[in-house]
Coordinates of C-alpha atoms and ligand atoms in Angstrom, one line a residue:
M1 CA -37.3 21.5 -9.7
R2 CA -37.7 24.1 -6.9
T3 CA -36.3 23.3 -3.4
L4 CA -37.0 25.4 -0.3
I5 CA -34.7 25.1 2.7
T6 CA -36.5 26.6 5.7
N7 CA -35.7 27.5 9.3
G8 CA -32.0 27.1 9.1
T9 CA -29.2 29.4 10.1
I10 CA -27.3 30.6 7.1
V11 CA -23.6 30.7 7.9
T12 CA -21.3 32.4 5.4
A13 CA -17.8 33.9 5.6
D14 CA -19.4 37.3 6.2
G15 CA -21.9 36.5 8.9
S16 CA -24.7 34.3 10.1
Y17 CA -28.5 34.9 10.1
G18 CA -31.8 33.1 10.1
A19 CA -33.3 32.9 6.6
D20 CA -34.8 30.5 4.1
V21 CA -33.2 29.7 0.7
L22 CA -35.1 29.0 -2.5
V23 CA -33.4 27.0 -5.2
D24 CA -34.7 26.9 -8.7
G25 CA -33.0 24.4 -11.0
E26 CA -29.3 24.6 -10.3
T27 CA -29.3 28.1 -8.8
I28 CA -30.1 30.0 -5.7
V29 CA -33.0 32.4 -6.6
L30 CA -34.2 33.8 -3.3
I31 CA -33.1 34.3 0.2
G32 CA -35.4 35.7 2.9
R33 CA -37.6 35.1 5.9
D34 CA -40.8 33.0 5.8
L35 CA -40.5 32.1 2.1
A36 CA -42.9 29.2 2.5
A37 CA -45.7 31.8 2.7
A38 CA -44.6 33.7 -0.4
T39 CA -43.6 30.9 -2.8
T40 CA -44.1 27.3 -3.8
A41 CA -41.6 24.5 -4.1
D42 CA -41.5 20.9 -5.1
E43 CA -39.6 19.9 -2.0
T44 CA -39.1 21.6 1.3
I45 CA -36.1 20.7 3.5
D46 CA -36.5 21.7 7.2
A47 CA -33.2 22.9 8.5
S48 CA -34.4 23.8 12.0
G49 CA -31.5 23.8 14.4
K50 CA -29.0 23.3 11.6
Y51 CA -26.6 25.5 9.6
V52 CA -27.0 26.1 5.9
I53 CA -23.5 26.6 4.4
P54 CA -22.0 26.8 1.0
G55 CA -20.7 23.4 -0.1
G56 CA -17.1 22.7 0.8
I57 CA -14.4 23.2 -1.8
D58 CA -11.3 21.0 -1.5
A59 CA -8.7 22.7 -3.7
H60 CA -6.1 20.0 -3.4
T61 CA -6.8 16.4 -4.2
H62 CA -5.1 13.6 -6.1
M63 CA -7.5 11.0 -7.4
E64 CA -5.9 8.1 -9.2
L65 CA -2.4 9.9 -9.0
P66 CA 0.4 7.6 -10.2
F67 CA 3.0 8.1 -7.5
G68 CA 5.5 6.1 -5.5
G69 CA 5.3 3.1 -7.8
T70 CA 1.6 2.8 -7.5
F71 CA -1.7 4.8 -7.9
A72 CA -3.6 6.8 -5.3
K73 CA -6.5 4.4 -4.6
D74 CA -9.6 6.6 -4.9
T75 CA -10.9 7.0 -8.4
F76 CA -12.7 10.2 -9.4
F77 CA -15.9 8.3 -8.6
T78 CA -15.1 6.9 -5.2
G79 CA -13.1 10.0 -4.1
S80 CA -15.7 12.5 -5.2
R81 CA -18.5 10.5 -3.7
A82 CA -16.6 10.4 -0.4
A83 CA -16.1 14.1 -0.6
A84 CA -19.8 14.6 -1.0
F85 CA -20.6 12.5 2.1
G86 CA -18.3 14.9 3.9
G87 CA -20.0 18.0 2.7
T88 CA -17.6 18.9 -0.1
T89 CA -19.3 19.8 -3.4
T90 CA -16.3 20.9 -5.5
I91 CA -12.8 19.5 -5.8
V92 CA -9.8 20.8 -7.7
D93 CA -7.5 18.0 -8.6
F94 CA -4.0 18.0 -10.2
A95 CA -3.5 16.9 -13.8
V96 CA 0.1 15.9 -14.4
Q97 CA 2.5 16.7 -17.3
S98 CA 4.7 13.7 -17.9
R99 CA 8.4 14.5 -18.5
G100 CA 9.0 15.1 -22.2
K101 CA 5.3 15.4 -23.0
A102 CA 3.0 18.4 -23.5
L103 CA 0.9 20.0 -20.7
R104 CA -2.1 19.5 -22.9
E105 CA -1.5 15.7 -23.1
G106 CA -1.5 15.5 -19.3
L107 CA -4.5 17.6 -19.1
D108 CA -6.4 15.5 -21.6
T109 CA -5.5 12.3 -19.7
W110 CA -6.9 13.7 -16.5
L111 CA -10.0 15.2 -18.1
A112 CA -10.7 11.7 -19.5
K113 CA -10.3 10.1 -16.0
A114 CA -12.7 12.6 -14.4
E115 CA -15.4 13.0 -17.1
G116 CA -18.5 11.0 -16.5
N117 CA -17.0 9.6 -13.3
T118 CA -17.1 12.5 -10.8
V119 CA -20.2 13.1 -8.8
I120 CA -19.5 16.7 -7.9
D121 CA -18.1 19.6 -9.9
Y122 CA -14.4 19.6 -10.5
G123 CA -11.5 21.6 -11.9
F124 CA -7.9 21.0 -12.5
H125 CA -4.6 22.6 -11.6
M126 CA -1.6 21.5 -13.7
I127 CA 1.5 19.9 -12.4
M128 CA 4.5 21.1 -14.5
S129 CA 7.2 18.6 -14.8
D130 CA 9.2 20.3 -17.6
V131 CA 9.7 24.1 -17.9
N132 CA 10.8 25.0 -21.4
D133 CA 9.9 27.4 -24.2
E134 CA 7.0 25.3 -25.4
S135 CA 5.5 24.5 -22.0
L136 CA 5.7 28.2 -21.0
R137 CA 3.7 29.0 -24.2
E138 CA 1.2 26.3 -23.3
M139 CA 0.7 27.9 -19.9
D140 CA -0.8 31.0 -21.5
R141 CA -3.2 28.8 -23.5
L142 CA -4.3 26.9 -20.4
V143 CA -4.9 30.1 -18.4
D144 CA -7.2 31.1 -21.2
E145 CA -9.0 27.7 -21.1
G146 CA -9.7 27.7 -17.4
I147 CA -6.7 26.0 -15.9
P148 CA -4.9 29.0 -14.4
D149 CA -2.8 27.4 -11.7
F150 CA 0.4 25.4 -12.0
K151 CA 2.1 23.4 -9.3
L152 CA 5.9 23.1 -9.2
F153 CA 8.1 21.3 -6.7
T154 CA 11.4 21.9 -4.9
A155 CA 11.0 18.4 -3.6
Y156 CA 11.0 14.8 -5.1
P157 CA 14.3 14.9 -7.0
G158 CA 14.1 12.8 -10.2
V159 CA 10.3 12.9 -10.2
F160 CA 8.8 16.4 -10.0
L161 CA 11.6 18.6 -8.8
S162 CA 12.3 21.8 -10.8
D163 CA 15.4 23.8 -10.3
D164 CA 15.4 27.5 -9.3
G165 CA 15.8 28.7 -12.9
A166 CA 12.8 26.7 -14.1
I167 CA 10.7 27.9 -11.2
F168 CA 11.7 31.5 -11.8
R169 CA 10.8 31.2 -15.5
A170 CA 7.4 29.8 -14.5
F171 CA 6.9 32.8 -12.2
Q172 CA 7.9 35.2 -15.0
Q173 CA 5.3 33.6 -17.2
T174 CA 2.4 33.9 -14.7
A175 CA 3.5 37.5 -14.0
K176 CA 2.5 38.1 -17.6
N177 CA -0.4 35.7 -18.1
G178 CA -2.3 36.2 -14.9
G179 CA -1.9 32.6 -13.6
L180 CA -0.9 31.4 -10.2
I181 CA 2.1 29.2 -9.3
M182 CA 1.5 26.7 -6.5
M183 CA 4.7 25.5 -4.8
H184 CA 5.5 22.3 -3.0
A185 CA 8.3 23.9 -0.9
E186 CA 10.7 21.5 0.8
N187 CA 14.4 21.2 -0.1
G188 CA 14.3 17.7 -1.7
P189 CA 18.0 17.2 -2.4
A190 CA 19.0 18.1 1.2
I191 CA 16.2 15.8 2.5
D192 CA 17.5 12.9 0.3
V193 CA 21.0 13.3 1.9
V194 CA 19.6 13.0 5.4
A195 CA 17.3 10.2 4.5
A196 CA 20.1 8.2 3.0
D197 CA 22.2 8.7 6.1
M198 CA 19.3 7.5 8.2
V199 CA 18.8 4.3 6.2
A200 CA 22.5 3.7 6.3
A201 CA 22.4 3.9 10.1
G202 CA 19.6 1.3 10.1
H203 CA 16.8 3.7 10.8
T204 CA 14.4 2.4 8.2
D205 CA 11.0 2.7 9.9
P206 CA 8.4 5.2 8.6
Y207 CA 9.0 7.4 11.6
Y208 CA 12.3 8.5 10.1
H209 CA 10.5 9.8 7.0
G210 CA 9.2 12.4 9.5
V211 CA 12.6 13.0 11.1
A212 CA 14.6 13.3 7.8
R213 CA 12.4 16.0 6.3
Y214 CA 13.6 18.8 8.7
P215 CA 11.2 21.7 9.3
I216 CA 14.1 24.0 8.4
F217 CA 14.2 22.4 4.9
E218 CA 10.6 23.5 4.5
G219 CA 11.4 26.9 5.8
E220 CA 14.3 27.4 3.5
A221 CA 12.4 26.3 0.4
T222 CA 9.4 28.4 1.3
N223 CA 11.6 31.5 1.6
R224 CA 13.4 30.7 -1.6
V225 CA 10.3 30.3 -3.7
I226 CA 8.7 33.4 -2.2
R227 CA 11.8 35.4 -3.1
L228 CA 11.8 34.0 -6.6
A229 CA 8.1 35.1 -6.9
E230 CA 9.0 38.6 -5.6
A231 CA 11.8 38.9 -8.1
A232 CA 9.5 38.0 -11.0
G233 CA 6.6 40.2 -9.7
A234 CA 4.2 37.3 -9.5
P235 CA 2.0 36.0 -6.6
V236 CA 2.7 32.6 -5.1
Y237 CA 0.6 30.0 -3.3
I238 CA 2.4 27.6 -1.0
V239 CA 0.6 24.2 -0.7
H240 CA 0.3 21.9 2.3
M241 CA 2.2 24.0 4.8
S242 CA 3.2 22.0 7.9
A243 CA 6.1 23.7 9.7
R244 CA 6.4 26.8 11.8
D245 CA 9.7 27.5 10.0
A246 CA 7.7 27.8 6.7
L247 CA 4.9 29.8 8.2
D248 CA 7.4 32.3 9.7
E249 CA 8.7 32.9 6.1
L250 CA 5.2 33.3 4.8
R251 CA 4.3 35.8 7.5
A252 CA 7.4 37.8 6.9
A253 CA 6.6 37.9 3.2
R254 CA 3.0 39.0 3.8
D255 CA 4.2 41.6 6.3
R256 CA 6.4 43.2 3.6
G257 CA 3.5 43.2 1.2
T258 CA 4.2 40.2 -0.9
K259 CA 1.3 38.4 -2.5
A260 CA 2.1 35.1 -0.9
F261 CA -0.7 32.8 0.2
G262 CA -0.6 29.6 2.3
E263 CA -2.6 26.4 2.5
T264 CA -2.5 23.9 5.3
C265 CA -4.2 20.5 5.6
P266 CA -6.1 18.7 8.4
Q267 CA -3.2 16.3 9.0
Y268 CA -0.9 19.2 10.0
L269 CA -3.5 20.6 12.4
F270 CA -4.7 17.3 14.0
L271 CA -1.8 14.8 13.7
T272 CA 1.8 14.9 15.0
L273 CA 5.1 13.2 14.4
D274 CA 4.3 10.9 17.3
D275 CA 1.6 9.3 15.2
M276 CA 4.4 8.0 13.0
R277 CA 5.9 5.8 15.8
N278 CA 4.7 2.3 16.4
G279 CA 7.0 0.5 13.9
F280 CA 5.6 0.1 10.4
E281 CA 2.1 1.2 11.4
G282 CA 3.7 4.7 11.0
A283 CA 3.5 4.2 7.2
K284 CA -0.2 5.1 7.5
F285 CA 1.0 8.7 8.2
V286 CA 3.7 9.1 5.6
C287 CA 3.1 12.2 3.6
S288 CA 5.2 15.1 2.5
P289 CA 5.8 17.5 4.1
P290 CA 5.7 15.1 7.1
L291 CA 3.7 15.4 10.3
R292 CA 5.5 17.7 12.8
P293 CA 5.8 17.9 16.6
A294 CA 2.6 19.3 18.2
D295 CA 3.9 22.9 18.7
H296 CA 4.0 23.4 14.9
A297 CA 0.2 22.7 14.8
E298 CA -0.4 25.4 17.4
E299 CA 1.3 28.0 15.1
L300 CA -0.7 26.8 12.1
W301 CA -4.0 27.4 14.0
K302 CA -2.8 30.9 14.7
G303 CA -1.9 31.3 11.1
L304 CA -5.4 30.3 10.1
L305 CA -7.0 32.6 12.6
R306 CA -4.9 35.6 11.3
D307 CA -5.3 34.7 7.6
D308 CA -1.6 34.1 7.0
L309 CA -2.9 30.7 6.0
A310 CA -5.7 31.4 3.6
L311 CA -7.5 28.0 3.6
V312 CA -7.5 24.3 4.4
A313 CA -7.4 21.7 1.6
T314 CA -6.7 18.0 2.1
D315 CA -3.9 16.9 -0.3
H316 CA -6.1 13.8 -0.4
C317 CA -3.8 11.1 -1.9
P318 CA -4.9 7.7 -0.4
F319 CA -2.9 4.5 -0.4
D320 CA -4.0 1.3 1.2
F321 CA -1.9 0.2 4.2
H322 CA -2.0 -3.4 2.9
G323 CA -0.3 -3.8 -0.5
Q324 CA 0.5 -0.1 -1.1
K325 CA 2.1 1.5 2.0
E326 CA 3.7 -1.9 2.4
L327 CA 6.0 -1.2 -0.6
G328 CA 8.1 0.7 1.9
R329 CA 8.7 -2.1 4.4
G330 CA 12.4 -2.0 5.3
D331 CA 13.0 1.4 3.7
F332 CA 10.8 4.4 4.5
R333 CA 11.8 6.1 1.3
K334 CA 9.7 3.6 -0.6
V335 CA 6.4 4.2 1.3
P336 CA 4.1 6.0 -1.2
N337 CA 3.6 9.5 0.1
G338 CA 0.0 10.7 0.8
L339 CA -3.0 10.4 3.2
P340 CA -6.8 10.1 2.8
A341 CA -8.9 13.0 4.1
V342 CA -11.3 14.3 1.5
E343 CA -14.3 13.0 3.5
D344 CA -13.2 14.3 6.9
R345 CA -12.0 17.8 6.3
V346 CA -15.3 19.7 6.9
D347 CA -16.1 17.9 10.1
L348 CA -12.5 17.9 11.5
L349 CA -12.4 21.7 11.0
H350 CA -15.8 22.2 12.5
D351 CA -14.9 20.0 15.5
G352 CA -11.4 21.1 16.2
G353 CA -11.9 24.7 14.9
V354 CA -15.4 25.8 15.8
V355 CA -16.3 23.5 18.7
G356 CA -12.7 23.7 19.9
G357 CA -13.0 27.5 20.1
R358 CA -10.1 28.2 17.8
I359 CA -12.0 29.8 14.9
S360 CA -15.5 31.2 14.4
R361 CA -18.1 29.4 12.4
E362 CA -17.8 32.1 9.8
R363 CA -14.1 31.6 9.5
W364 CA -14.7 27.9 9.3
V365 CA -16.9 28.4 6.2
E366 CA -14.3 30.8 4.8
V367 CA -11.4 28.3 5.0
I368 CA -13.3 25.3 3.8
S369 CA -15.3 27.0 1.0
T370 CA -15.2 30.7 0.4
A371 CA -11.5 31.3 0.4
P372 CA -10.8 28.4 -2.0
A373 CA -13.5 29.8 -4.3
K374 CA -11.9 33.2 -4.4
M375 CA -8.3 32.0 -4.6
F376 CA -9.1 29.7 -7.5
G377 CA -11.4 31.8 -9.6
M378 CA -14.8 30.2 -8.7
Y379 CA -16.4 33.0 -6.6
P380 CA -19.3 33.9 -6.3
R381 CA -20.5 31.0 -8.4
K382 CA -19.1 28.7 -5.7
G383 CA -18.3 29.4 -2.1
A384 CA -21.3 31.7 -1.5
I385 CA -24.9 31.7 -0.5
A386 CA -26.2 34.5 -2.7
V387 CA -28.8 34.9 -5.4
G388 CA -27.3 33.7 -8.7
S389 CA -24.8 31.4 -7.1
D390 CA -24.8 27.7 -7.8
A391 CA -27.0 25.9 -5.4
D392 CA -24.1 23.9 -3.8
L393 CA -25.4 23.8 -0.3
V394 CA -25.0 21.7 2.9
V395 CA -27.5 21.4 5.7
Y396 CA -25.1 20.9 8.5
D397 CA -26.0 19.6 12.0
P398 CA -23.5 21.3 14.3
G399 CA -24.6 19.2 17.3
A400 CA -24.5 15.7 15.9
T401 CA -21.5 13.6 16.8
H402 CA -20.0 10.6 14.9
T403 CA -16.9 8.5 15.1
I404 CA -14.5 8.5 12.2
S405 CA -13.5 5.0 11.1
A406 CA -12.3 3.0 8.1
T407 CA -15.3 0.7 8.7
T408 CA -17.8 3.4 7.9
H409 CA -16.0 6.0 5.7
H410 CA -16.6 6.0 2.0
M411 CA -13.1 6.6 0.8
D412 CA -11.7 3.6 -1.0
V413 CA -8.8 3.0 1.4
D414 CA -8.3 0.4 4.1
Y415 CA -7.5 2.7 7.1
S416 CA -8.3 6.1 8.6
C417 CA -5.7 8.4 10.0
Y418 CA -8.4 9.5 12.5
E419 CA -9.6 6.0 13.5
G420 CA -11.9 6.3 16.6
R421 CA -11.9 10.1 16.8
V422 CA -15.3 11.4 17.8
V423 CA -16.1 14.6 16.0
Q424 CA -19.0 17.0 16.5
G425 CA -20.7 18.2 13.3
R426 CA -22.1 16.3 10.3
S427 CA -23.5 17.0 6.8
D428 CA -27.1 15.9 6.8
V429 CA -28.1 17.0 3.3
V430 CA -25.7 17.8 0.5
I431 CA -26.9 19.6 -2.6
S432 CA -24.9 19.9 -5.7
R433 CA -26.2 22.5 -8.2
G434 CA -29.8 22.0 -6.9
T435 CA -29.7 18.2 -6.7
V436 CA -29.7 16.4 -3.4
I437 CA -26.8 14.0 -3.6
V438 CA -26.5 12.9 0.0
R439 CA -29.3 12.7 2.6
D440 CA -29.0 11.2 6.0
G441 CA -26.0 9.0 5.1
E442 CA -27.4 7.8 1.8
F443 CA -25.9 8.6 -1.6
H444 CA -28.4 9.9 -4.2
G445 CA -26.0 11.3 -6.7
A446 CA -24.8 10.2 -10.1
A447 CA -21.5 10.3 -11.9
G448 CA -22.9 12.1 -14.9
H449 CA -24.1 15.0 -12.8
S450 CA -20.7 16.6 -12.4
R451 CA -19.3 19.5 -14.5
F452 CA -15.8 20.5 -15.4
L453 CA -15.2 24.0 -14.1
R454 CA -13.3 26.4 -16.3
R455 CA -11.9 28.8 -13.7
A456 CA -10.9 32.4 -14.0
P457 CA -7.2 33.5 -13.6
A458 CA -6.1 34.3 -10.0
E459 CA -7.2 37.9 -10.0
Y460 CA -7.9 37.6 -6.2
A461 CA -4.3 36.7 -5.6
R462 CA -3.2 39.9 -7.3
R463 CA -5.5 42.3 -5.5
S464 CA -4.0 44.7 -2.9
Ligands
URP501 O1 2.5 13.2 0.5 C1 1.9 13.9 -0.4 N1 1.8 15.2 -0.2 N2 1.5 13.3 -1.5 C2 0.8 13.9 -2.6 C3 1.8 14.6 -3.6 C4 2.1 16.0 -3.1 O2 3.2 16.3 -2.9 O3 1.2 16.8 -3.0
ZN502 ZN1 3.1 18.4 -2.9
ZN503 ZN1 -0.6 17.2 -3.2

C-alpha cells in the first residue's frame, strides 16, 4: 500500500517547509515537491492548508493501573484509541513490579495486558518497588531487552516510596548499564504529616490535597534526587514537574552541567489549584504532584521555551468521578490520584502553546513527539519525518476549533478536566505505520495493529 500526502506543510522540530510525503508499507520512502507527477500511490491525501507532523508520543501513561484501591479506567484498547483520536501514535506506559516479586513478573503482566489490545505502538518503563541485589541484576537484563527506564518514587509511603539508599543504588546501576532513572520527586513522608494535620483539623475536601503537598516538598525532593544522581554519575529524568520550586532545582542542576531532564504535563500548564475548589467536585483534579497556583504555570512555560523542561507527557491515569474519585468523600487522602489527558495533549499544547504565542510550532512538535522519541530511545524511527522513519504521521488542521467535553471524548472516563474549553487545532488524519487509523473523527484502526517497541538505552540523556 502506497499513500501520498500532498500539498501540506511539513512541521518538524527542525523546521517547516512545503513538501509531499510518500509512504510505502509502514515506512516513509520519499519527501519532495510535486511527487504526484513523479510517482504513483494507492491513496492520495490532500493536506492543503494543513500541517503534516510526526505522530505524537506520550511517554507517560498508566492504562489499567491498580492504584488508590481501584484501577485506572482506560484499558490499553480504550486509552490507546483515545490517544489516536488526539494525534498520538505511540505511548510509553509503566509496568509495575509488585513488592516481593521480580521485575520480570510485573513486566510480563503488563505485556499481556497490552498485547493484542493496543491500537498504536507502545513501550514500557518499569516501576521499581523493591531495590535489592536481584532486582538490580534484573535491571541490566531489562535494559538489554528494550525496557531501559525505571521509575522510582520519593512519594507514596507504603506503596511505591523508595528510601534514599535504594534510589542511590538504582542510580549506581544505571550509571553502569546505560539505563535511565525516572523520579517522582515529592517528599511523601512530610506530605503525609501535613495531610494528617489537615484532616484532623476538619479540612477533608479535595482542595486540601493540593494545599498539603507543598511546592517546597517537590523542590526538596527534586534537589535530593538530582544530587543522588550526580553522586552516582548517572542521568536523571524528573517526571510530572508542577512547581517552580522544583524547576528552580532542575535549572540549577542543568546550569552546573548535570544531565538532569524534566517533564511536565498539560494539567500543570493549563489548570490551577483554584480548579480544586468547589467542594467534592475538586476530586476531579486530584493528582500528584497537585495543581499549583497560576504563577507556577508561567514558570513552567518558560521552562519549556528554554528547554529546561524537555517535553510534555500526560501522566494519563483516569478515574471516573462517580464510583472511583468518590472513594475519597470525607477524606481527600483516599481520592485515587490521577487525571485523564491522553486525548487532549496535542491539541492543548497547540492551542495554548502555538496559538497562544508561547512556543513555535516547531517547538510544539519537539515537545509532543521528537524529544520523547530521543529521550526514550525511539528516534529517528519515531518522532521524525524522514526517509526510513516509521510512517506515524498526523495531518493536522491548525485552524479548526473544537470544544473539549466528556460527552464527545473517547477516553473511558465520565468527566473532562477541560470541559467546555474551546481549542484551536485538530488531528484530521492519523496514520500509524502507514495505516490510516483515524480520519475525520472516525476510528479505522484495529487492536492487532500495534507493536511492542524495544527501545534503546538512554544514550541521548548521556550526550554532552
Ligand atoms: O496522580 C498521579 N500522578 N497518578 C499516577 C501515578 C503517578 O504518580 O504517576
Ligand atoms: Zn508519579
Ligand atoms: Zn505517572
